[in-house]
XYZ file of C-alpha atoms in Angstrom:
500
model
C 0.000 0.000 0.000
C 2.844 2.405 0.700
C 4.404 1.812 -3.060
C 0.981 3.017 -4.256
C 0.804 6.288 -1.916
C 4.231 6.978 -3.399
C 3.094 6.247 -7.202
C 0.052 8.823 -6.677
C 2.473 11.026 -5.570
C 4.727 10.753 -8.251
C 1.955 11.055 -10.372
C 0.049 13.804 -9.309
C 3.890 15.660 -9.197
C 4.781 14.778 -12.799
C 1.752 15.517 -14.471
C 1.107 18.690 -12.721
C 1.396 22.102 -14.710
C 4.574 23.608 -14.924
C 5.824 20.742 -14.419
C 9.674 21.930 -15.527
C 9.292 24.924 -13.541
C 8.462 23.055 -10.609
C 11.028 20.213 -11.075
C 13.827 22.737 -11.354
C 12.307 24.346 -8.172
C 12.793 21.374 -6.331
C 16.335 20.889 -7.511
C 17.346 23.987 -6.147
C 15.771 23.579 -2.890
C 17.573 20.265 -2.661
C 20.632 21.855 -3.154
C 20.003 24.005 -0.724
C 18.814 21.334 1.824
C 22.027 19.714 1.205
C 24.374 22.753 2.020
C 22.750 23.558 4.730
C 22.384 19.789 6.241
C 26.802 19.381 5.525
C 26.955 22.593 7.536
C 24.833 21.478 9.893
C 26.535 18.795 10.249
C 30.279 20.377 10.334
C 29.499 22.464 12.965
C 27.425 19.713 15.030
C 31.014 17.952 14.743
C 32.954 20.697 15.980
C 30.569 22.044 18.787
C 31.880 19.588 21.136
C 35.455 21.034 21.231
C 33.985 24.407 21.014
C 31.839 23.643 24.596
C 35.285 22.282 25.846
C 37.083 25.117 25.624
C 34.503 27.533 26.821
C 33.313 25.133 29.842
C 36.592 23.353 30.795
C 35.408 21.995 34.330
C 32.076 21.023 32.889
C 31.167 17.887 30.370
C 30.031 19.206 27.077
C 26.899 17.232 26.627
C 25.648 18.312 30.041
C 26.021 21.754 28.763
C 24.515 20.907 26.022
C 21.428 19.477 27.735
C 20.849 22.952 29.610
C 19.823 24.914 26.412
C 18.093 22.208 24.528
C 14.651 22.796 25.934
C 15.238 26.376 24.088
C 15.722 24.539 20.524
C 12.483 22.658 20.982
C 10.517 25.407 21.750
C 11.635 28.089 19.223
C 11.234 24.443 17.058
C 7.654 23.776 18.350
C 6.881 27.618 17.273
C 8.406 27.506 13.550
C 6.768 24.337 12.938
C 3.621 25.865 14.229
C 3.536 28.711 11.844
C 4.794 26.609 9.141
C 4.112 22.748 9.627
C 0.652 21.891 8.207
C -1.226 18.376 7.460
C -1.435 17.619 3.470
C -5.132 18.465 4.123
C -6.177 18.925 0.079
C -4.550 15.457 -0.213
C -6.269 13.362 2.287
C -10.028 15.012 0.945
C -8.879 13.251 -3.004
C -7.925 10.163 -1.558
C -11.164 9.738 0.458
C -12.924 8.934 -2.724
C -11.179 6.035 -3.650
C -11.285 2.306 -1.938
C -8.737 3.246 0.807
C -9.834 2.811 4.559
C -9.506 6.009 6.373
C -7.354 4.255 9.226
C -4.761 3.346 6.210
C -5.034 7.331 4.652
C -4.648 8.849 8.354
C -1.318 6.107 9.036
C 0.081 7.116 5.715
C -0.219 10.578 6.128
C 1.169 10.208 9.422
C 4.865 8.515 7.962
C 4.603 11.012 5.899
C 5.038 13.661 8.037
C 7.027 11.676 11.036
C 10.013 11.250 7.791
C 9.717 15.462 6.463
C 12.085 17.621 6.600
C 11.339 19.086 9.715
C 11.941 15.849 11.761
C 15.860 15.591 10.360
C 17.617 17.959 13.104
C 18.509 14.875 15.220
C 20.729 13.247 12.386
C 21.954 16.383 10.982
C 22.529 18.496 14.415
C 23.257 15.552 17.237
C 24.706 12.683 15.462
C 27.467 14.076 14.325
C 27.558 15.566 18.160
C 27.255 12.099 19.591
C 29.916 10.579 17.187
C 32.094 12.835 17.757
C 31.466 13.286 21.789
C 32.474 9.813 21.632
C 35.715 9.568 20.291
C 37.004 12.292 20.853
C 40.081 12.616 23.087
C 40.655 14.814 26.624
C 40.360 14.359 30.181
C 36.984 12.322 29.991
C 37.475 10.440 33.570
C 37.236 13.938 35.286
C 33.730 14.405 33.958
C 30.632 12.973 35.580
C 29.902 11.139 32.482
C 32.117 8.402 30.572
C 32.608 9.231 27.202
C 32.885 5.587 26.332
C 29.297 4.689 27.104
C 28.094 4.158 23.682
C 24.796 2.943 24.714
C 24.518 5.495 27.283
C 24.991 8.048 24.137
C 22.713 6.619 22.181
C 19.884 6.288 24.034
C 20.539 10.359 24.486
C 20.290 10.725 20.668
C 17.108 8.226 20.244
C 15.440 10.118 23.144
C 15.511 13.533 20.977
C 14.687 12.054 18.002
C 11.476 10.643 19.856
C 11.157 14.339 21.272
C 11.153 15.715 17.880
C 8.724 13.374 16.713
C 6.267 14.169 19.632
C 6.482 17.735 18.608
C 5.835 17.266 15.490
C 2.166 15.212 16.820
C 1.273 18.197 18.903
C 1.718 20.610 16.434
C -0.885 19.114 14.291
C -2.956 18.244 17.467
C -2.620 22.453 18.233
C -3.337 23.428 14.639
C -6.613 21.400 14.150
C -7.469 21.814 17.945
C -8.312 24.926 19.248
C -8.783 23.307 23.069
C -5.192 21.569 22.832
C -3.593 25.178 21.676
C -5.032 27.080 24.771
C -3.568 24.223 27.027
C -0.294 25.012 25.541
C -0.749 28.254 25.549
C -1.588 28.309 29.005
C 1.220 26.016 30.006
C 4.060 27.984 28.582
C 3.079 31.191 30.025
C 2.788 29.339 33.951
C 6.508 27.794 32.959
C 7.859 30.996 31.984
C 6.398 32.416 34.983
C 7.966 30.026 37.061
C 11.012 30.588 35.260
C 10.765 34.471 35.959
C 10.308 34.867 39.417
C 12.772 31.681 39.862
C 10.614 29.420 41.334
C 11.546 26.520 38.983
C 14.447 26.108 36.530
C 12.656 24.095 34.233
C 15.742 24.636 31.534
C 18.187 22.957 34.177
C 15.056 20.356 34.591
C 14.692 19.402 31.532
C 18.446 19.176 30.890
C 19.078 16.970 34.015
C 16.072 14.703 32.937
C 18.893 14.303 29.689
C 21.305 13.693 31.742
C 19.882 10.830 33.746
C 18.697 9.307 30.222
C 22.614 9.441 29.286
C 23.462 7.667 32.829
C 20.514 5.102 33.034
C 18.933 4.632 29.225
C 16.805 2.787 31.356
C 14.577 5.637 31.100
C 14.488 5.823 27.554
C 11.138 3.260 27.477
C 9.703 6.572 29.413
C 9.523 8.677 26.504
C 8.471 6.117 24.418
C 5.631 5.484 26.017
C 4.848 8.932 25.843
C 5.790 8.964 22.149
C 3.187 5.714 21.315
C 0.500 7.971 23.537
C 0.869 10.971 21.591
C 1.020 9.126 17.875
C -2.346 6.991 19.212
C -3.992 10.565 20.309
C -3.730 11.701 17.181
C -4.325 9.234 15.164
C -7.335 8.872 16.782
C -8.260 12.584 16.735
C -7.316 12.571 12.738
C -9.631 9.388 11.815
C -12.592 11.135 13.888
C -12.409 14.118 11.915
C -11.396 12.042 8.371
C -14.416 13.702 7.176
C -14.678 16.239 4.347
C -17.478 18.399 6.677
C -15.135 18.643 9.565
C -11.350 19.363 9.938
C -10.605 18.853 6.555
C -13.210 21.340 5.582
C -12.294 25.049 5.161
C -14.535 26.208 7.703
C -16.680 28.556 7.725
C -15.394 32.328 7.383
C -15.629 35.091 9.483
C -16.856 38.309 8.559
C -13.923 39.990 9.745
C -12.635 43.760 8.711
C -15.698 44.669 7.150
C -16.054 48.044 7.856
C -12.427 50.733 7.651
C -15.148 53.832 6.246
C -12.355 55.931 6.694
C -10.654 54.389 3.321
C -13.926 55.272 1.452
C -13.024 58.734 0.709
C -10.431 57.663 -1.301
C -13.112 56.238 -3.927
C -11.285 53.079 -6.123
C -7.868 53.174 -4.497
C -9.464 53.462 -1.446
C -11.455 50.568 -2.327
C -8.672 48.540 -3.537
C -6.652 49.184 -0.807
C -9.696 47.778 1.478
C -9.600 44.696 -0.490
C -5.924 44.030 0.928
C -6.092 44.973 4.470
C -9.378 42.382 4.388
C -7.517 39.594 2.501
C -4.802 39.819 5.268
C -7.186 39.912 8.331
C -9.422 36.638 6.752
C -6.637 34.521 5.042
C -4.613 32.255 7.067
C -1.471 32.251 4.274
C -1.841 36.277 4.082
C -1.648 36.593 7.735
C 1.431 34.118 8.200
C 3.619 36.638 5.209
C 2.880 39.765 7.843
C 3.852 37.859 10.764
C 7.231 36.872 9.224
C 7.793 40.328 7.801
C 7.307 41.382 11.427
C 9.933 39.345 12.236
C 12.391 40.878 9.508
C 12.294 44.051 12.333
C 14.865 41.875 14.645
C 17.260 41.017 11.493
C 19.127 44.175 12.337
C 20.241 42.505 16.081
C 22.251 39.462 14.466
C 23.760 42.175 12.789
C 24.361 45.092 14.786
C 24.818 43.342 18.299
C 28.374 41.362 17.077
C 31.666 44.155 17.229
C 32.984 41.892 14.439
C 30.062 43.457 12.386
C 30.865 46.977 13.410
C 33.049 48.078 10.469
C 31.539 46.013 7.612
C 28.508 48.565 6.751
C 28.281 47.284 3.426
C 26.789 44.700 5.432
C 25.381 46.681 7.776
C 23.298 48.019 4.847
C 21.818 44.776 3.634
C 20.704 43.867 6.965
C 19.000 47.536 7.023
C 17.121 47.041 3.920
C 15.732 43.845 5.855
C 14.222 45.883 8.769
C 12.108 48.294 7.007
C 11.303 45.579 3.652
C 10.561 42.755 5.366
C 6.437 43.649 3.756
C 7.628 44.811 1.044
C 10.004 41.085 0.345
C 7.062 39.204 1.855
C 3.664 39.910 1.287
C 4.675 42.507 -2.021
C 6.709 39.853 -4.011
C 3.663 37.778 -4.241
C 1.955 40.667 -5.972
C -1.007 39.841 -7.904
C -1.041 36.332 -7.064
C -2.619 37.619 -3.598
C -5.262 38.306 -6.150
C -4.893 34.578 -8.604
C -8.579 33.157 -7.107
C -10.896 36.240 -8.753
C -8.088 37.652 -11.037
C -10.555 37.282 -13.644
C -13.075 39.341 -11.904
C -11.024 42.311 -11.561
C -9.810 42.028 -15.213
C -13.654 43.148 -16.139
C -14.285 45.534 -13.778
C -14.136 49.142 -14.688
C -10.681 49.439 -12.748
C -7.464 50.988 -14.289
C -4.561 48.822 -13.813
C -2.650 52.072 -12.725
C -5.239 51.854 -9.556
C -4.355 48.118 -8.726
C -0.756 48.935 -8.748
C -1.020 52.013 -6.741
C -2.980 50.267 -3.807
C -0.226 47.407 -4.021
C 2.399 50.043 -3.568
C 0.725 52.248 -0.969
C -0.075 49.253 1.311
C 3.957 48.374 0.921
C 4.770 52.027 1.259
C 2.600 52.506 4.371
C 3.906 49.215 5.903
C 7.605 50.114 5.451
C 6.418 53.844 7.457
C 5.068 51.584 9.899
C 8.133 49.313 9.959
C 10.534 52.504 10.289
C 8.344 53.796 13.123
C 8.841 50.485 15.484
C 12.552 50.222 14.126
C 13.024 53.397 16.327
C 14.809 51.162 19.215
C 17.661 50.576 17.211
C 18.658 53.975 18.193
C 20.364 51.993 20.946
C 23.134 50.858 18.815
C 24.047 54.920 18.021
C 23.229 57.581 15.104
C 25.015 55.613 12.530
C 23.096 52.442 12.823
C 20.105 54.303 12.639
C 20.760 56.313 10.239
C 21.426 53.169 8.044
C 18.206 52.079 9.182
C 16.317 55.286 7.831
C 18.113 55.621 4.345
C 17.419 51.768 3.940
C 13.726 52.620 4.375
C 13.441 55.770 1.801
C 15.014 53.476 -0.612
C 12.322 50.938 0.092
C 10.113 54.229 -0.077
C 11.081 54.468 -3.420
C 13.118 52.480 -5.803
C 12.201 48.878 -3.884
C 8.649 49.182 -4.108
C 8.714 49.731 -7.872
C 11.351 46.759 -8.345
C 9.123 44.536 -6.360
C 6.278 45.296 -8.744
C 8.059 45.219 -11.580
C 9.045 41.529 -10.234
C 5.524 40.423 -9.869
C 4.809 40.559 -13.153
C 7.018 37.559 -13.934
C 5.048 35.764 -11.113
C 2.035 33.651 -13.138
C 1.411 30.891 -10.573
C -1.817 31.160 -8.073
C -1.603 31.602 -4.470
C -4.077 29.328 -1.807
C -5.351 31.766 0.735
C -6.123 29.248 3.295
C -2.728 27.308 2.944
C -0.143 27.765 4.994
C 3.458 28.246 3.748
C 5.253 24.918 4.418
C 9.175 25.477 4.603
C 11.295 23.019 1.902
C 8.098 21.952 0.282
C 5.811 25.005 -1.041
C 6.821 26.356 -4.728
C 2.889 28.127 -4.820
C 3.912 31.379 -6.470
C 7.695 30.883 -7.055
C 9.284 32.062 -9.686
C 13.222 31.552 -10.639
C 13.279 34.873 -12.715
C 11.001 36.926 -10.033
C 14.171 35.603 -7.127
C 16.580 37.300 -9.491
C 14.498 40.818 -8.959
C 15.859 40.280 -5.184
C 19.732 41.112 -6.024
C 18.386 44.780 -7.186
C 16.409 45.082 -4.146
C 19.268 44.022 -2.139
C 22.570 44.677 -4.291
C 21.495 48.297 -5.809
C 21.490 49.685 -1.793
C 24.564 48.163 -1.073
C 26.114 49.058 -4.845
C 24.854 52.760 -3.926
C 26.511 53.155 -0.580
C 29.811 51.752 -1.662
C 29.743 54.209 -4.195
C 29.091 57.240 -1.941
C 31.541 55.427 0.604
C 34.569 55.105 -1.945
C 34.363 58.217 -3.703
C 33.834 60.102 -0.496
C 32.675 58.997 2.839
C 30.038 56.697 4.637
C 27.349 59.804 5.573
C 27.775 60.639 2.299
C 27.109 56.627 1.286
C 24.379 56.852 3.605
C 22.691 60.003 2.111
C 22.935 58.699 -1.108
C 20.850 55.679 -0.656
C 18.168 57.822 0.970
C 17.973 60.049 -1.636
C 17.964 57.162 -4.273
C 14.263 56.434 -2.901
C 13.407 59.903 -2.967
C 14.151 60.046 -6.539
C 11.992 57.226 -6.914
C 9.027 58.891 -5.363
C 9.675 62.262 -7.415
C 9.617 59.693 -10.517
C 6.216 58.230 -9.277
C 4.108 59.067 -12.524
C 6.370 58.009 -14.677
C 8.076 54.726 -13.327
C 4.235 53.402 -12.037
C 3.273 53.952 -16.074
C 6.031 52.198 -17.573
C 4.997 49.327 -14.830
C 1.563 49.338 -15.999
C 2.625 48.800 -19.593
C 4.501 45.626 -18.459
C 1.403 44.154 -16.670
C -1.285 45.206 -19.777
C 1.743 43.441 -22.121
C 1.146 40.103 -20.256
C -2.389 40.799 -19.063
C -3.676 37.828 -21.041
C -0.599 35.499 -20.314
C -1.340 35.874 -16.664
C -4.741 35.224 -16.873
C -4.080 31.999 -19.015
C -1.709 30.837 -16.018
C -4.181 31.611 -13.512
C -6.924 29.919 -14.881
C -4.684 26.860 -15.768
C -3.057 26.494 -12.794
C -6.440 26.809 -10.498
């Protein structure tokens, strides 16, 4: 039965539209999965002489152990936001001879062997192997660096963690009761943790520990492993039904009103349209959250001294802060729109209107984005100033590039999909990622510039004023746009309607 899951899904990959596009798509994403897992790997390897020589009179898996609990929560959250059951596929294969108990076990492999459950080979084996034999003064640590078993039972135990995360994150996303529990819980332990009543880090590290010393305690977390995979496989053939979980659900009629948009008749309207497709759809309102998250890029980059003098870097990460909308939500621009594309196509609407609400929402966000990047004042008037010039040139200049990149984009977008990392190509485009050097190189190219030939304020000034130019040049860089998107009008509807 599993050969014939795996022939479906061969099938319904290869005879897909776009099926080159999406082949090539999932070459370079495997090449990317593969860096990433070698360095992964390579610095798993390394971290154990790294925790040596910061924590000499310590052993460095019990150091390890200490800060683990904070990789399986920030884990738990990512794969929250970003981890979803193959929902569409479970409703076509309820139509055919296939017991739901066999659908629901299948769909459950599937996701126990994904992507996201491959940190414990890629980020501890190599730690384990290499805690092993290495050399050093193991008989002064509490733990023997011999015990092979003892090690191993460590590594199987976080697999098995992993794997129960990945259960309650789709027992949390289809259960509303379950998420509240959580919810609840986390905010008690951090509470706890606050007012140091419990150190449930140093808890959860010794319970490690003592599965290191006695893997006795291993056949512990597998039995809470079996209890969580029988809890929801129990909870997913209950609701195996296409007027339940799998469902849509019924909408709410949320952000209906905003009057004070009206007076600005069509754009106004338009504009409307947006804020409302964010509020309602659960793929729109995942892009804001992670653009909100662009605002912290700026600490990886401006906390480190080693940083400090490269500003050509300095710059990229500023363009981050204020664009994280503008890369997110605006590259996707008008597959936002793909489902009634059609619709707008006959309405009495100028395309110079559609445009202009795209780039006022991006423009407005980025003002928004600026405002709350006001704390980076902390790290002194250069930083910030990097921070403000970065944002006129998203002003300008990067919201015209980003629209000028979503013409290129002809592939529909599910509003009530989430994102899933590694596996979603909805509304990618190879030539529409090559529009991000411009919105990230021409910055940087424009500072070095004003850097080389005279000084870094001067650098600085000059990419502000780049996006100033752009806005001056409104009129006639948002007409020269619209006569790219009338030029493929037809083509885009034609890979809309295909592709839906």
């Amino acid at each position: 039965m599993t050969s014939k899951f795996i022939d479906l899904k061969w099938k319904q990959f290869s005879r897909a539209p776009q099926f080159g596009a999406k082949l090539a798509v999932k070459v370079l994403i495997g090449f990317f999965i593969i860096y990433f897992s070698l360095a992964a790997i390579f610095f798993s390897g390394i971290a154990v002489f790294l925790l040596e020589d910061n924590f000499p009179d310590q052993s460095p898996l019990t150091v390890l152990n200490k800060y683990l609990l904070y990789y399986f929560i920030f884990g738990f959250i990512f794969r929250y936001f970003f981890q979803t059951l193959p929902a569409t596929e479970i409703q076509q294969l309820l139509i055919t001879p296939i017991s739901k108990k066999r659908i629901v076990i299948n769909t459950m492999l599937k996701s126990t062997f994904s992507i996201y459950n491959s940190s414990p080979i890629f980020y501890f084996l190599p730690f384990a192997i290499v805690f092993i034999y290495s050399g050093g003064p193991g008989d002064e640590f509490e733990f023997s660096r011999r015990s092979i078993f003892g090690i191993f039972s460590w590594w199987v135990c976080l697999l098995m963690i992993t794997w129960m995360l990945n259960n309650l994150v789709f027992l949390v996303n289809k259960n509303s009761r379950i998420l509240k529990i959580v919810l609840l819980t986390t905010i008690l332990l951090y509470g706890f943790q606050k007012f140091e009543y419990f150190d449930f880090f140093t808890f959860f590290g010794s319970i490690l520990d003592n599965i290191y010393k006695n893997p006795i305690w291993l056949f512990v977390i597998i039995l809470i492993l079996i209890s969580t995979y029988y809890q929801l496989f129990n909870f997913l053939v209950k609701q195996c039904y296409l007027d339940k979980a799998l469902s849509k659900g019924k909408e709410k009629i949320i952000g209906q009103n905003l009057f004070f948009l009206n007076r600005f008749g069509t754009l106004g309207m338009l504009i409307k349209n947006d804020i409302r497709l964010i509020i309602r759809n659960v793929r729109a309102r995942q892009v804001v959250l992670m653009s909100f998250l662009f605002l912290f890029y700026g600490i990886i980059f401006f906390t480190p001294d080693i940083y400090k003098d490269m500003s050509t870097l300095l710059v990229f990460a500023s363009v981050f802060i204020t664009g994280g909308f503008m890369m997110t939500f605006g590259q996707y621009v008008p597959s936002w729109d793909s489902e009634y594309y059609s619709l707008l196509m006959v309405q009495n609407l100028s395309y110079r209107k559609y445009l202009e609400s795209k780039l006022i929402l991006m423009i407005a966000a980025t003002i928004i984005s600026s405002i709350l990047a006001t704390p980076y004042l902390y790290y002194g008037l250069k930083i910030y100033s990097l921070v403000i010039a970065a944002a006129f040139f998203n002003l300008g200049l990067g919201g015209y590039i980003t629209l000028i990149s979503g013409v290129l984009n002809k592939s529909p977008m599910k509003l009530n999909v989430k994102a899933k990392a590694f596996e979603n190509t909805q509304a990618f485009s190879l030539t529409q990622f090559l529009f991000v050097l411009p919105k990230m190189g021409l910055p940087i190219l424009i500072f070095w510039l004003g850097n080389f030939l005279f000084n870094e304020q001067i650098g600085i000034l000059l990419v502000g004023l780049s996006g100033l130019i752009g806005l001056i040049l409104h009129s006639f860089l948002i007409r020269q746009i619209e006569k790219v998107y009338k030029s493929q009008k037809y083509k885009t509807l034609e890979a809309y309607n295909t592709n839906n």
